Coordinates of N, CA and C in Angstrom, one line a residue:
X1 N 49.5 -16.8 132.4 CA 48.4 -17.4 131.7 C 47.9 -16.6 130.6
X2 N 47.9 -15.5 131.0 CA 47.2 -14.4 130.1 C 48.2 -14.4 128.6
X3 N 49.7 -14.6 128.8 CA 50.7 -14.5 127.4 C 50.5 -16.2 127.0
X4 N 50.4 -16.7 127.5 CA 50.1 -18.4 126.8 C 48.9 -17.4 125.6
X5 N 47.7 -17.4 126.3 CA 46.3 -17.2 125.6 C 46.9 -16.5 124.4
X6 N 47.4 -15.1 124.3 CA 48.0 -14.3 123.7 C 48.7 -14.9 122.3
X7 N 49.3 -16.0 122.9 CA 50.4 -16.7 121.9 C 49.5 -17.9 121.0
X8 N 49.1 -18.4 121.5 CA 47.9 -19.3 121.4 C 47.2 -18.8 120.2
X9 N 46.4 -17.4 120.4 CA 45.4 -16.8 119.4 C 46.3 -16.6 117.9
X10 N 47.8 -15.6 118.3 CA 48.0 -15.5 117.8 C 48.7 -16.5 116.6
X11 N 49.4 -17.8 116.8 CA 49.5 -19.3 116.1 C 48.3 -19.7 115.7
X12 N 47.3 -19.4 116.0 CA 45.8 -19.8 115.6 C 45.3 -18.9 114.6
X13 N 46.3 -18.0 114.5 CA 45.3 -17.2 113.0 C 46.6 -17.0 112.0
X14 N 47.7 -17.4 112.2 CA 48.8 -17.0 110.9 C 48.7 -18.9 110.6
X15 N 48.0 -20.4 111.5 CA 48.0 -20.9 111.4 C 46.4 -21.1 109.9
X16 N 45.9 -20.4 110.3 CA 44.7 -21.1 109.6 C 44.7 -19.3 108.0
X17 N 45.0 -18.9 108.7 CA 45.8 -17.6 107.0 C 46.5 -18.7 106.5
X18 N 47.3 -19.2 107.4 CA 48.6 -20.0 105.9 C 47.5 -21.0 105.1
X19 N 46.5 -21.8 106.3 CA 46.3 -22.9 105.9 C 45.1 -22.7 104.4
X20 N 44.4 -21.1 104.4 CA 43.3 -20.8 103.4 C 44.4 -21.0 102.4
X21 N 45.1 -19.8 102.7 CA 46.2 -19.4 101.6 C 46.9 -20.6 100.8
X22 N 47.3 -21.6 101.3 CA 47.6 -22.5 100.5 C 46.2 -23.5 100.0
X23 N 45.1 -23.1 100.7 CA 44.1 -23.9 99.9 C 43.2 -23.5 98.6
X24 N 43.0 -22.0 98.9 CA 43.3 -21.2 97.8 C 44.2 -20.8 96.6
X25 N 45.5 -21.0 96.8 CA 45.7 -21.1 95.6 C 46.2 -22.7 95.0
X26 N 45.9 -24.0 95.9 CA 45.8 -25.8 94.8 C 44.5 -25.8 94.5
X27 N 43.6 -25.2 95.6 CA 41.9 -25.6 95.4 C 41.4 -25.0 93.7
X28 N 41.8 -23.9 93.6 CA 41.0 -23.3 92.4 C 42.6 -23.1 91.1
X29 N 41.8 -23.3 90.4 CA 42.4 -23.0 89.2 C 42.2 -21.7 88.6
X30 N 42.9 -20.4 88.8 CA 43.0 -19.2 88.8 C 43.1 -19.0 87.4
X31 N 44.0 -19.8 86.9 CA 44.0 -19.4 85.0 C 42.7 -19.0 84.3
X32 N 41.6 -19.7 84.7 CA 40.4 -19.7 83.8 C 39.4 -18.4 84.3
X33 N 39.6 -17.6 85.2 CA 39.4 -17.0 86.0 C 39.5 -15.0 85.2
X34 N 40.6 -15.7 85.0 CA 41.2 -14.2 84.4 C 41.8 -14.1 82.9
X35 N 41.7 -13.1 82.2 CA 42.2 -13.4 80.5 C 43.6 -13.7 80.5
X36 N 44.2 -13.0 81.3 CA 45.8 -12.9 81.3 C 46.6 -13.0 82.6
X37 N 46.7 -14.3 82.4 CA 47.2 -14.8 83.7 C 48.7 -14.4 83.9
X38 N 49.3 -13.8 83.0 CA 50.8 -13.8 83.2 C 51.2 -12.6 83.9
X39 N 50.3 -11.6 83.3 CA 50.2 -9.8 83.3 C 49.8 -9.8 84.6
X40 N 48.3 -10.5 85.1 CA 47.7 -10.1 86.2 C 48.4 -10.7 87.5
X41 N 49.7 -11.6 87.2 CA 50.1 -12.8 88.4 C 50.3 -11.9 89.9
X42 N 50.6 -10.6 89.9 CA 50.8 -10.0 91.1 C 49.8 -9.4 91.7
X43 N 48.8 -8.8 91.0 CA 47.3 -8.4 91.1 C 46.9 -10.1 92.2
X44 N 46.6 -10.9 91.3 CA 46.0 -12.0 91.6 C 46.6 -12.8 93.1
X45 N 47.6 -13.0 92.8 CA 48.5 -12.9 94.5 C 47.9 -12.3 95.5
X46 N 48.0 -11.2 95.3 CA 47.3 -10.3 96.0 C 45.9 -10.2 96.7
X47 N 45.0 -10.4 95.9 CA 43.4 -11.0 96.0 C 43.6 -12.0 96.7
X48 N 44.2 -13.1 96.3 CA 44.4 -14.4 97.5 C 44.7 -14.1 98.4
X49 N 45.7 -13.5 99.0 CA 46.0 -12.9 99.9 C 45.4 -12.0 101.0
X50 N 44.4 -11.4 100.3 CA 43.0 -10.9 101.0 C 42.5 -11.5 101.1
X51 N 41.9 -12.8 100.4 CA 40.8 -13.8 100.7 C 41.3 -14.5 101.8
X52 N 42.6 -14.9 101.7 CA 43.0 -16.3 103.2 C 43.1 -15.3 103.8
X53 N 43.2 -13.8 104.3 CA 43.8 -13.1 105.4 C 42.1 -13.5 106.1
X54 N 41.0 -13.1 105.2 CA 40.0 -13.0 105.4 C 38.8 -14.3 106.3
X55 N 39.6 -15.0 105.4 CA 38.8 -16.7 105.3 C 39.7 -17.1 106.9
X56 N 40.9 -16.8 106.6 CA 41.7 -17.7 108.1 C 41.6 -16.8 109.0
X57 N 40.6 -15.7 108.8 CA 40.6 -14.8 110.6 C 39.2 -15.6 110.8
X58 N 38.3 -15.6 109.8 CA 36.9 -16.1 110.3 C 37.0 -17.5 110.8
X59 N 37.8 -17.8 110.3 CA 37.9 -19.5 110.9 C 38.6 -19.5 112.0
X60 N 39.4 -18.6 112.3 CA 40.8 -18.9 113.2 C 39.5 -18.4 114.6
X61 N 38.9 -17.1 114.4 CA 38.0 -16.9 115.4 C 37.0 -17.7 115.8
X62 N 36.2 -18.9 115.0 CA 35.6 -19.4 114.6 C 36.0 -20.2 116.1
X63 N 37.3 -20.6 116.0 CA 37.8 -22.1 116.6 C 38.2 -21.3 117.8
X64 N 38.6 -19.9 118.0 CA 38.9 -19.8 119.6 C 37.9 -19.5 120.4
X65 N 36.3 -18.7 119.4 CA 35.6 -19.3 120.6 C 35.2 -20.4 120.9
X66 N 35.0 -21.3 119.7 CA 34.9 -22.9 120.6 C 35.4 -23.2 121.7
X67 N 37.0 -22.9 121.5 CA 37.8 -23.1 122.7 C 37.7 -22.4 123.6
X68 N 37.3 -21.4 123.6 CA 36.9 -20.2 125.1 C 35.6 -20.7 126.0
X69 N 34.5 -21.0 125.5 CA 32.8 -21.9 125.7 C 33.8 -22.8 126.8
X70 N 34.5 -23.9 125.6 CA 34.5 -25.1 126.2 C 35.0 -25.0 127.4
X71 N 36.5 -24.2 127.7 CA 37.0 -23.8 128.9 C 36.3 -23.1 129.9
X72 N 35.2 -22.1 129.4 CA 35.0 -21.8 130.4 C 33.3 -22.8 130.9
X73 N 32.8 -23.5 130.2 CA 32.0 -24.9 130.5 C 32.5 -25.7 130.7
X74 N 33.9 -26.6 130.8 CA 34.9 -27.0 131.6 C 35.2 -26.2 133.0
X75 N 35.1 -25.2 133.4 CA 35.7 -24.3 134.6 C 34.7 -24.0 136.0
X76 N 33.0 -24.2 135.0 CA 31.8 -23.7 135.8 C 31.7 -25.0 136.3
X77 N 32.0 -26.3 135.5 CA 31.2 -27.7 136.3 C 32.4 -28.5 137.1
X78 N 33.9 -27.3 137.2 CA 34.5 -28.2 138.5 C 35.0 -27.4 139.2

């Protein structure tokens, strides 16, 4: 049970990284952002890539305690 949970967390946070990461870079328009978008393209990569690491752990945590509460408020009332 304990490697389900394990496996679970861990799909739940390279899930919701991918999902910032790709929302981060269709959501914003990064051109307007920076003077030189061509020079800075690996810089900037980069920065996104800290932001969804960041944005999809707080979310990804976000959702397994939900799911931890629920189970264990599911567990106490049967």
């Amino acid at each position: 049970m304990e490697i389900l949970q394990i496996i679970i967390r861990l799909l739940c946070y390279f899930l919701f990284i991918g999902l910032s990461f790709q929302l981060l870079i269709s959501l914003f328009d990064w051109s307007k952002l920076i003077k030189y978008p061509s020079e800075d393209a690996g810089r900037l990569r980069l920065f996104i890539l800290f932001l969804s690491v960041g944005l999809g752990s707080l979310v990804a945590s976000f959702v397994l305690t939900i799911l931890d509460l629920s189970l264990r408020l599911f567990v106490s009332f049967s």
